[in-house]
Short mmCIF file of C-alpha atoms and ligand atoms in Angstrom, two decimals:
data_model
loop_
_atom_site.label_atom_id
_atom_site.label_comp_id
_atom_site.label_asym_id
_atom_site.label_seq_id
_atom_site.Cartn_x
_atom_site.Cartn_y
_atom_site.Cartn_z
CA UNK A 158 5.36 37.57 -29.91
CA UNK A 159 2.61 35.52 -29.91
CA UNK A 160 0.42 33.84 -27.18
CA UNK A 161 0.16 30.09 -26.19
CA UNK A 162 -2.57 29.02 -23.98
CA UNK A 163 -1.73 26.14 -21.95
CA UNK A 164 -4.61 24.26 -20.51
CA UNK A 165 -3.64 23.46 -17.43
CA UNK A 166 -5.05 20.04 -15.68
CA UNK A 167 -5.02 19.74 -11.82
CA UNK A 168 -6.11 17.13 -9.08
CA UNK A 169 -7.57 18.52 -5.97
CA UNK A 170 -5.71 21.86 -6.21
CA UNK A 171 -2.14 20.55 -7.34
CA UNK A 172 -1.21 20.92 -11.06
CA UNK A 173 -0.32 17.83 -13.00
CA UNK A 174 3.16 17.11 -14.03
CA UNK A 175 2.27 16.81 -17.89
CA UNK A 176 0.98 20.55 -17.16
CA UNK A 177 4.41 21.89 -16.06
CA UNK A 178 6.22 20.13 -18.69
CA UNK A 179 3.80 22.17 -21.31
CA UNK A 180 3.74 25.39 -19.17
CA UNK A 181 7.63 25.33 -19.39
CA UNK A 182 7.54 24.18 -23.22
CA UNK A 183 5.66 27.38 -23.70
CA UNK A 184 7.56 29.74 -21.53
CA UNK A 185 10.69 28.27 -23.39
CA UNK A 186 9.18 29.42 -26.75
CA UNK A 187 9.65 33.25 -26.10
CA UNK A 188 5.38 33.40 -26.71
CA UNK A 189 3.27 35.12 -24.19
CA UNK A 190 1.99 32.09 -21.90
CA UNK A 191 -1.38 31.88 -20.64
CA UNK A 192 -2.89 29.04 -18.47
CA UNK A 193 -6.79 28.36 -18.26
CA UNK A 194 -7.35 26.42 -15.24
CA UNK A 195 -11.41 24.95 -14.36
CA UNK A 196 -12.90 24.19 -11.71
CA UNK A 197 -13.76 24.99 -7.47
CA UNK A 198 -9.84 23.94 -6.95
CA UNK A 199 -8.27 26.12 -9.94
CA UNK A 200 -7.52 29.54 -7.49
CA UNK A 201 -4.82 26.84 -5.99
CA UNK A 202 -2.40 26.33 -8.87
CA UNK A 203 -2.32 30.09 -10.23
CA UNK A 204 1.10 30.26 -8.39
CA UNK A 205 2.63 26.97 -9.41
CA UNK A 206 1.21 27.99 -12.99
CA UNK A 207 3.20 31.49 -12.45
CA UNK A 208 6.17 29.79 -10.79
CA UNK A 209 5.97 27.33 -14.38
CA UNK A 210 6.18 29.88 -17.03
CA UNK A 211 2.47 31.21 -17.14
CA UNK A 212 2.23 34.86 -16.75
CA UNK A 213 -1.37 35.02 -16.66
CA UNK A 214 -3.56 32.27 -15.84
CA UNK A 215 -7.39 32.18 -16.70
CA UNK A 216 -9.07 30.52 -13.87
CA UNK A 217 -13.07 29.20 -13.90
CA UNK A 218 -14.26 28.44 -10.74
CA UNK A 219 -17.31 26.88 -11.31
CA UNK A 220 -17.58 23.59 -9.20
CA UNK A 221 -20.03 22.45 -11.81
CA UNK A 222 -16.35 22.26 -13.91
CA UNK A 223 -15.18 19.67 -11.37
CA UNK A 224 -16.04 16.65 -13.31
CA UNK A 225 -15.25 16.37 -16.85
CA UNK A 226 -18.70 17.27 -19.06
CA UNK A 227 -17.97 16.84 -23.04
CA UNK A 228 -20.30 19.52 -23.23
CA UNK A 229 -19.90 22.32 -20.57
CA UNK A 230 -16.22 21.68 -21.11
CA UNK A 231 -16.20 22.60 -24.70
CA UNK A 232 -18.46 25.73 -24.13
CA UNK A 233 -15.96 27.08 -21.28
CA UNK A 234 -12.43 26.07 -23.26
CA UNK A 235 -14.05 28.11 -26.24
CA UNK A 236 -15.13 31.12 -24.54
CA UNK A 237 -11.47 31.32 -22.72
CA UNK A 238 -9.64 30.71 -26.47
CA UNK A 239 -12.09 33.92 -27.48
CA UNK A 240 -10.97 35.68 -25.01
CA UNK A 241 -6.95 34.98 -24.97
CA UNK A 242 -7.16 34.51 -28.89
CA UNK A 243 -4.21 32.53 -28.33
CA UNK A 244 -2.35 31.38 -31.61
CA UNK A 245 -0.97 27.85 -30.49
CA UNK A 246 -2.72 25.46 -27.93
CA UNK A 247 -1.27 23.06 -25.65
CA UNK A 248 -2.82 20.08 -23.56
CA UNK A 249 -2.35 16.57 -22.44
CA UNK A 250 -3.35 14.03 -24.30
CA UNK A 251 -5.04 12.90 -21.31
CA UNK A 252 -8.46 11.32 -21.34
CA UNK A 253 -9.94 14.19 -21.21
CA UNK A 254 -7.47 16.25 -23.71
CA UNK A 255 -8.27 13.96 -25.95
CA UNK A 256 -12.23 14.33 -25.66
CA UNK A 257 -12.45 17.70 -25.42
CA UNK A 258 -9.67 19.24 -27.92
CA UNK A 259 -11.20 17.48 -31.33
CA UNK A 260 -14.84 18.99 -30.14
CA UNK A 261 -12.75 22.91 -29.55
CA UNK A 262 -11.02 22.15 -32.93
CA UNK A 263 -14.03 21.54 -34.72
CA UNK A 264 -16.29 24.33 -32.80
CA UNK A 265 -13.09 26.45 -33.93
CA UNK A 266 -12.19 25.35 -37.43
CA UNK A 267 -8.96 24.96 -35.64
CA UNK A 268 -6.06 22.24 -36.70
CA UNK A 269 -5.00 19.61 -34.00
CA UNK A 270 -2.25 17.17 -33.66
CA UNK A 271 -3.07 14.35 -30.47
CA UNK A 272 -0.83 11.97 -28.82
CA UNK A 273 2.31 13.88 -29.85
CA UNK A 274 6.19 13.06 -28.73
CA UNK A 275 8.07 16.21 -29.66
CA UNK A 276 7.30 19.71 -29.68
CA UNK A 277 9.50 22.61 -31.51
CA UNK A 278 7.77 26.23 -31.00
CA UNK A 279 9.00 29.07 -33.33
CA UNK A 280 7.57 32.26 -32.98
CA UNK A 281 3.71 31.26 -34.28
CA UNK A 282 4.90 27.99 -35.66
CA UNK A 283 4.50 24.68 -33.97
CA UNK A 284 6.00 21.49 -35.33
CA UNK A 285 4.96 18.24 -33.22
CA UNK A 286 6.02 14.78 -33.62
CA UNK A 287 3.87 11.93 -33.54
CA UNK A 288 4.00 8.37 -33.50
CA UNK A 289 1.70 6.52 -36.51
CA UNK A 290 1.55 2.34 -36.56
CA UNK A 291 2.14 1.86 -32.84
CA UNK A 292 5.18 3.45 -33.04
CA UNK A 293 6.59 2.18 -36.13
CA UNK A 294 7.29 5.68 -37.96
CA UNK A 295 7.11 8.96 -36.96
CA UNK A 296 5.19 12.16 -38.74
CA UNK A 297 6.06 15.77 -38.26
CA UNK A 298 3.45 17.48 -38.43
CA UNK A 299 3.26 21.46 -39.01
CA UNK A 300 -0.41 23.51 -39.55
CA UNK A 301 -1.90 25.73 -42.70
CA UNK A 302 -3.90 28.28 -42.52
CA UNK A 303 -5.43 27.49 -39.32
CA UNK A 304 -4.90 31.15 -37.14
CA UNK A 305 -5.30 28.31 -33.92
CA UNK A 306 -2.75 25.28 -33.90
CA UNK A 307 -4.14 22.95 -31.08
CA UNK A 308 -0.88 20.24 -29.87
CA UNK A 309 -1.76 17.81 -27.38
CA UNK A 310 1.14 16.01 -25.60
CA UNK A 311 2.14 12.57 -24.20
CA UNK A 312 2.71 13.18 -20.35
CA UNK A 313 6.35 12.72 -19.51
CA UNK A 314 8.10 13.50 -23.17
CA UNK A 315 9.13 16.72 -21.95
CA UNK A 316 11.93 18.03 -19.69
CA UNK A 317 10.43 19.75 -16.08
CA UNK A 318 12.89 22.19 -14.08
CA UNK A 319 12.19 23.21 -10.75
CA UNK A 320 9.50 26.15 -10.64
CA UNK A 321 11.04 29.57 -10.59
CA UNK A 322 10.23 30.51 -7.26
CA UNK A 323 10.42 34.26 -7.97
CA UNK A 324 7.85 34.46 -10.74
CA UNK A 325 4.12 34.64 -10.89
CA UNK A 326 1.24 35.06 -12.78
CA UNK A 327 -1.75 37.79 -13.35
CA UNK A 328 -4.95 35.94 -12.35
CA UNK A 329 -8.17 36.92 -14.49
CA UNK A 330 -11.28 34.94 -13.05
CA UNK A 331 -12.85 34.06 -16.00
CA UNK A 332 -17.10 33.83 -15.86
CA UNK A 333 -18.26 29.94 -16.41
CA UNK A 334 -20.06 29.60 -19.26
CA UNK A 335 -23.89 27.50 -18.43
CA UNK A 336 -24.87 26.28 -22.21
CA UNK A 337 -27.77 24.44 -21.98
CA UNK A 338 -26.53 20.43 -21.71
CA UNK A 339 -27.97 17.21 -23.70
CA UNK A 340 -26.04 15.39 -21.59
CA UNK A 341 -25.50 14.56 -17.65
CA UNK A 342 -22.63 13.05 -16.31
CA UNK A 343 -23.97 11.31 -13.18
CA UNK A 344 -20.80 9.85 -11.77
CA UNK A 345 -17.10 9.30 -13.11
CA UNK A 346 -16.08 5.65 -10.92
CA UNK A 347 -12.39 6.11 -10.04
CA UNK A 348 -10.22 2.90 -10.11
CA UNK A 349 -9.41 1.53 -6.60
CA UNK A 350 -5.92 2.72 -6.65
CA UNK A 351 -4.21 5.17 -4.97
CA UNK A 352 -1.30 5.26 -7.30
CA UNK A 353 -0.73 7.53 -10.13
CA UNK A 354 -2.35 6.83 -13.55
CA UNK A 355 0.06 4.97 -15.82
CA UNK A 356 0.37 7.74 -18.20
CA UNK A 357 1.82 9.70 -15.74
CA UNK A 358 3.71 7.58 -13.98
CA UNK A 359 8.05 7.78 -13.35
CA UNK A 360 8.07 4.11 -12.66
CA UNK A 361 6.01 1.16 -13.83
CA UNK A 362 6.47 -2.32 -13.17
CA UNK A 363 4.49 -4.51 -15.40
CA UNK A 364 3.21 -7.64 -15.46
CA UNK A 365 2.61 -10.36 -18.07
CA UNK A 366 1.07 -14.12 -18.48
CA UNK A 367 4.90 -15.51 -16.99
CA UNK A 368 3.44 -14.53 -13.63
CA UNK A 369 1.03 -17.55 -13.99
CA UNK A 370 -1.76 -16.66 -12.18
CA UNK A 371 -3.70 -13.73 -10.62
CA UNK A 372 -2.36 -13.89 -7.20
CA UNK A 373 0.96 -13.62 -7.87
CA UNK A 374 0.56 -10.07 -8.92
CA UNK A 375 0.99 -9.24 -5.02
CA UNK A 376 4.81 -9.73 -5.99
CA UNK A 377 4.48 -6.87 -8.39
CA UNK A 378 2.21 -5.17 -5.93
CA UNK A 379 5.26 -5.05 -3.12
CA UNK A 380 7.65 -4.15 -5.58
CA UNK A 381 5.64 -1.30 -6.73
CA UNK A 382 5.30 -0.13 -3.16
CA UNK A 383 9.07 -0.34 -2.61
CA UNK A 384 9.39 1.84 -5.34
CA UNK A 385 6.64 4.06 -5.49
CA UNK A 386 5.51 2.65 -8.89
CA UNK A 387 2.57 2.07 -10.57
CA UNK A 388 1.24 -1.52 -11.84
CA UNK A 389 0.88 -2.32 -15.41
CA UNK A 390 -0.01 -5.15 -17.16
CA UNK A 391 0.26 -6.88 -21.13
CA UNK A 392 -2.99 -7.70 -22.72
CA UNK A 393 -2.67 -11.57 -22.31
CA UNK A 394 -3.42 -10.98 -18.45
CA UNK A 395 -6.33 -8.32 -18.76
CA UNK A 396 -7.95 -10.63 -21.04
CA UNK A 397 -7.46 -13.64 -18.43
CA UNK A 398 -9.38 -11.26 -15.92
CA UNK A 399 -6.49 -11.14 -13.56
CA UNK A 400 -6.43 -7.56 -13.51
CA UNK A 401 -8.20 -4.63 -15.05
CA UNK A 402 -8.56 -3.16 -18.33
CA UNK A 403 -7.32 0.06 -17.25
CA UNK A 404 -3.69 -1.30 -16.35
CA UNK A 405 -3.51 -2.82 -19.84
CA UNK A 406 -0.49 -1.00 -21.86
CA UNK A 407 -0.05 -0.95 -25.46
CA UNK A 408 -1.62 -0.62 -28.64
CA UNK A 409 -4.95 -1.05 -27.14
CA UNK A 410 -4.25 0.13 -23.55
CA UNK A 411 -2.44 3.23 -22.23
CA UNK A 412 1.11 4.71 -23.41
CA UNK A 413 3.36 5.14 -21.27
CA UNK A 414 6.72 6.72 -21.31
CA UNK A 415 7.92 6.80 -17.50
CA UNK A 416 11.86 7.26 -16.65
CA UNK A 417 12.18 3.17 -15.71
CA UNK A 418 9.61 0.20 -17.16
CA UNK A 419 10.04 -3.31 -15.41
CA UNK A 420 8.88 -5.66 -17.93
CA UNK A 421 7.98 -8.84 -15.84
CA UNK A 422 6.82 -12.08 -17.43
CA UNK A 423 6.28 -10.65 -21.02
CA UNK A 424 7.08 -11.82 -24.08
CA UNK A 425 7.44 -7.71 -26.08
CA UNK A 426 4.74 -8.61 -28.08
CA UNK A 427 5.05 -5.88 -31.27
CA UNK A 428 1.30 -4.48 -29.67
CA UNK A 429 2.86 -4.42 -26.35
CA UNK A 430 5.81 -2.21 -27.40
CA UNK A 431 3.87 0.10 -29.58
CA UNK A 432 2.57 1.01 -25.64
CA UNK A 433 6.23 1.44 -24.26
CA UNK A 434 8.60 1.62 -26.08
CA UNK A 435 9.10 5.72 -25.33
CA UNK A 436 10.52 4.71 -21.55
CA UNK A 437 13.84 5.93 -20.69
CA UNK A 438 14.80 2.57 -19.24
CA UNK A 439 13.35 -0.67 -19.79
CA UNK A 440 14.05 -3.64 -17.32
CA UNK A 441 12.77 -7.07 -18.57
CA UNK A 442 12.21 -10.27 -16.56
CA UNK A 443 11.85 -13.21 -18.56
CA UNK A 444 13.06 -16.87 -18.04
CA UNK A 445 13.43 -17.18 -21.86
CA UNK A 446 16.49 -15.88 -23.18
CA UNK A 447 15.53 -15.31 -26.69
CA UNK A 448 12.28 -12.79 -25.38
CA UNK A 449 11.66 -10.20 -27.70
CA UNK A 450 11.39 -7.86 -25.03
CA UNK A 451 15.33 -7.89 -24.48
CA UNK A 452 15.30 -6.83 -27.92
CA UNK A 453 14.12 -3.53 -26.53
CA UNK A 454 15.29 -3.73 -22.92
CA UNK A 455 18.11 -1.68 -21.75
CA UNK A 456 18.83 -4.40 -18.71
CA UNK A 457 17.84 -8.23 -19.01
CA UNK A 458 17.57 -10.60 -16.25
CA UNK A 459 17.24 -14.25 -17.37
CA UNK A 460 15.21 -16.43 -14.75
CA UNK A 461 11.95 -17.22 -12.95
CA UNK A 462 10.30 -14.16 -11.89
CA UNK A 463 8.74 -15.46 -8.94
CA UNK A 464 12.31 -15.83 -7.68
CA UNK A 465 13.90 -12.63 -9.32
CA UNK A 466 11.18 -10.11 -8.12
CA UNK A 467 10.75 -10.72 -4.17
CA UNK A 468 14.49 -10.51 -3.89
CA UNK A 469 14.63 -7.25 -5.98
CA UNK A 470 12.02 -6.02 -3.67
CA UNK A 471 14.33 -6.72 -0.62
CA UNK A 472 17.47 -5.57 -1.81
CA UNK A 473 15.20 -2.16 -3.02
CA UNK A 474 14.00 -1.78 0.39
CA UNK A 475 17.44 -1.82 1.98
CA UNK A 476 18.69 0.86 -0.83
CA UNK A 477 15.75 3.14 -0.32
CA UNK A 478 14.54 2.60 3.32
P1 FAD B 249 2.99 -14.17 -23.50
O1 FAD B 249 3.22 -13.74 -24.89
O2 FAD B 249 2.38 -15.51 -23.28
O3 FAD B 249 4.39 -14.10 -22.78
C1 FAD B 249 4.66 -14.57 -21.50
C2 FAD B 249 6.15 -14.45 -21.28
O4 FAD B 249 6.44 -14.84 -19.96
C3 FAD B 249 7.00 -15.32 -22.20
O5 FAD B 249 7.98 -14.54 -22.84
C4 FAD B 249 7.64 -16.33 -21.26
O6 FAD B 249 8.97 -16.66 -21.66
C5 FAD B 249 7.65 -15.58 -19.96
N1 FAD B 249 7.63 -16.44 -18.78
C6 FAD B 249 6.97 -17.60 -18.58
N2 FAD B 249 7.20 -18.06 -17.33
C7 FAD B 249 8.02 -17.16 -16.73
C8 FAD B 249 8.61 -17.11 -15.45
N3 FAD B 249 8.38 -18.03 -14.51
N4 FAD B 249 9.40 -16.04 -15.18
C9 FAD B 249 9.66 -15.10 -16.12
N5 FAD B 249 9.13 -15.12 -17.35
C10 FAD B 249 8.30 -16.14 -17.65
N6 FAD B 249 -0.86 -6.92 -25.87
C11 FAD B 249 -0.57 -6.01 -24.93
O7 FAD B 249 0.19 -6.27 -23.99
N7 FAD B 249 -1.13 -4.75 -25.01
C12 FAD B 249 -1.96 -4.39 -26.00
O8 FAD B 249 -2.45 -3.26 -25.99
C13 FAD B 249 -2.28 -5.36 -27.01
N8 FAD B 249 -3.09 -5.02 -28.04
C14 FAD B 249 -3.31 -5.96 -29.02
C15 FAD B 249 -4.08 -5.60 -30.15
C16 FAD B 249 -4.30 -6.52 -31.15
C17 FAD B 249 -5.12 -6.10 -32.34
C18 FAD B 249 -3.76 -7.82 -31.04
C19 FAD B 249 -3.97 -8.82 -32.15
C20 FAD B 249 -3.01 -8.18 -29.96
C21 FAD B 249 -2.77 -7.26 -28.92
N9 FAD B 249 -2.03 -7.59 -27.79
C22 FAD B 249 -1.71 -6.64 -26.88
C23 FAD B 249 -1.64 -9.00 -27.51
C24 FAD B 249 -0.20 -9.30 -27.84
O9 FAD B 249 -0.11 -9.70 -29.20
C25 FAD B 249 0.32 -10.44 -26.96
O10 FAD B 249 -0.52 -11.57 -27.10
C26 FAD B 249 0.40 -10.11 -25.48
O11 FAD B 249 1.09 -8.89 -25.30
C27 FAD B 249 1.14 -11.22 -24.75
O12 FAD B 249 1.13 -11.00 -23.38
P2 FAD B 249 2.27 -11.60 -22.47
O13 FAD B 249 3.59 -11.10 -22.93
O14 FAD B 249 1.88 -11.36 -21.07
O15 FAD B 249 2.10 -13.16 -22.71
#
């Protein structure tokens, strides 16, 4: 039996989903799991990490670890791997996954595989799947003589079952290690939203240049609310300004792979898909029948979506409410 170390991402003291879905990846392997958790908050998710598969978690509860540092991140993630000496890694391929991990591989001589769709664990042996082209093929990719395999996931690609009430998790407090930093991060600026970051999201409704103009986003916006989604957007609108970079999906924007995608006003341009194809169900809008997006879209609706959306968003609200 092996060990797989699981870093574990939380916000304000709750773990992430795409942390249980790798926690309980793990656990299913039959490996030893281990979770490293940073930061003041990480002595609140030991028991979800225990309830998740982790039977020891590594905490580092150094508040200094509260805001993603290249740096002091990359110091601390080593020291816990030389501790653990685990012989498969698993993150998110998060914005911060993805910073971090490449620095940890190199500092490590360790192999890595990012933005990855599939995971099989066996024994010491990972095999991950990941998209190449914007999702045109697929490579598996398996490690050589690397003694640490680093595999960091897409959020929602795995399956989550409820936590396991009954088990829990040895808690080692781990010392923060204090390298001496080049660099100072001053200030991360959050987006104004409340909502969940795309790449986490269940549901996404998404919005393209058939909306016309700016303001009518607040259609979107009260759909979204009636069903707890998050707001997306194609390229053609981030570029007109309408809305920000950061709700841009595809090949140059986020990927996104939540259980429903409500395509509204896009045309399923190929760089568009390469961002969404991976959701479970995709819903398009479009008054023009011969869309691409229906190409890909589980459900069509042929019309204007200034008319199709508002009464969606009623008929949602007397369904849910
Ligand atoms: P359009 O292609 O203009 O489509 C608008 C759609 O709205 C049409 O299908 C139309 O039939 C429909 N419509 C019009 N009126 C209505 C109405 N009243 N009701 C319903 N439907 C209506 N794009 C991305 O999205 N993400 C990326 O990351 C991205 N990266 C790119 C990278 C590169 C290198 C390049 C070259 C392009 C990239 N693009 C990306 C741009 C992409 O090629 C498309 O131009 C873009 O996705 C189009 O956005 P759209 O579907 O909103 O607009």
């Amino acid at each position: 039996m092996g060990t797989v170390l699981v870093f574990a991402e939380q916000t304000n003291g709750k773990l992430k989903r795409s942390s249980i879905e790798l926690l309980q990846a793990a656990a299913k392997s039959g490996n030893k799991v281990v979770a490293a958790v940073f930061g003041s908050h990480a002595g609140d998710v030991t028991a979800a990490a225990g309830q998740n598969g982790a039977a020891e978690v590594y905490t580092v509860k150094d508040g200094a670890l509260d805001q993603y540092n290249p740096e002091l991140f990359t110091a601390n993630m080593v020291s816990v791997i030389e501790n653990v000496k685990p012989s498969i890694l698993l993150a998110s391929a998060s914005s911060t996954g993805k910073d971090l991990f490449p620095r940890v591989a190199a500092r490590l001589g360790a192999g890595i595989a990012s933005d990855c769709t599939e995971l099989n664990i066996s024994g010491d042996n990972v095999v991950a799947t990941k998209p190449l082209y914007s999702g045109k093929c697929f490579a598996k990719t398996s490690f050589e003589n690397c003694s640490l395999k680093i595999v960091l996931m897409r959020a929602n690609q795995l399956p989550v079952a409820p936590a396991d009430a009954g088990k829990s998790a040895t808690v080692t407090d781990h010392a923060a290690a204090k390298p001496d930093l080049k660099t100072l991060i001053k200030e991360i600026v959050k987006g104004t939203s409340e909502k969940l970051d795309l790449t986490e999201a269940n549901v996404i409704v998404s919005g393209g240049r058939g909306l016309k103009e700016a303001a009518n986003f607040k259609v979107l916006n009260d759909l979204a609310d009636v069903l707890g989604a998050t707001v997306g957007a194609s390229r053609a609108v981030v570029d007109a300004g309408w809305v920000s970079h950061g709700m841009q999906v595809g090949q140059t924007g986020k990927t996104v792979a939540p259980s429903l995608y409500i395509a509204v006003g896009i045309s399923g341009a190929i760089q568009h898909l390469a961002g969404m194809s991976g959701s479970k169900v995709i819903v398009a809008i479009n008054n023009d029948a011969n869309a691409p997006i229906f190409q890909k879209a589980t459900y069509g609706i042929v019309g204007d979506a200034l008319e199709i959306v508002p009464k969606l968003t009623e008929e949602f609200k007397k369904a849910l409410h």
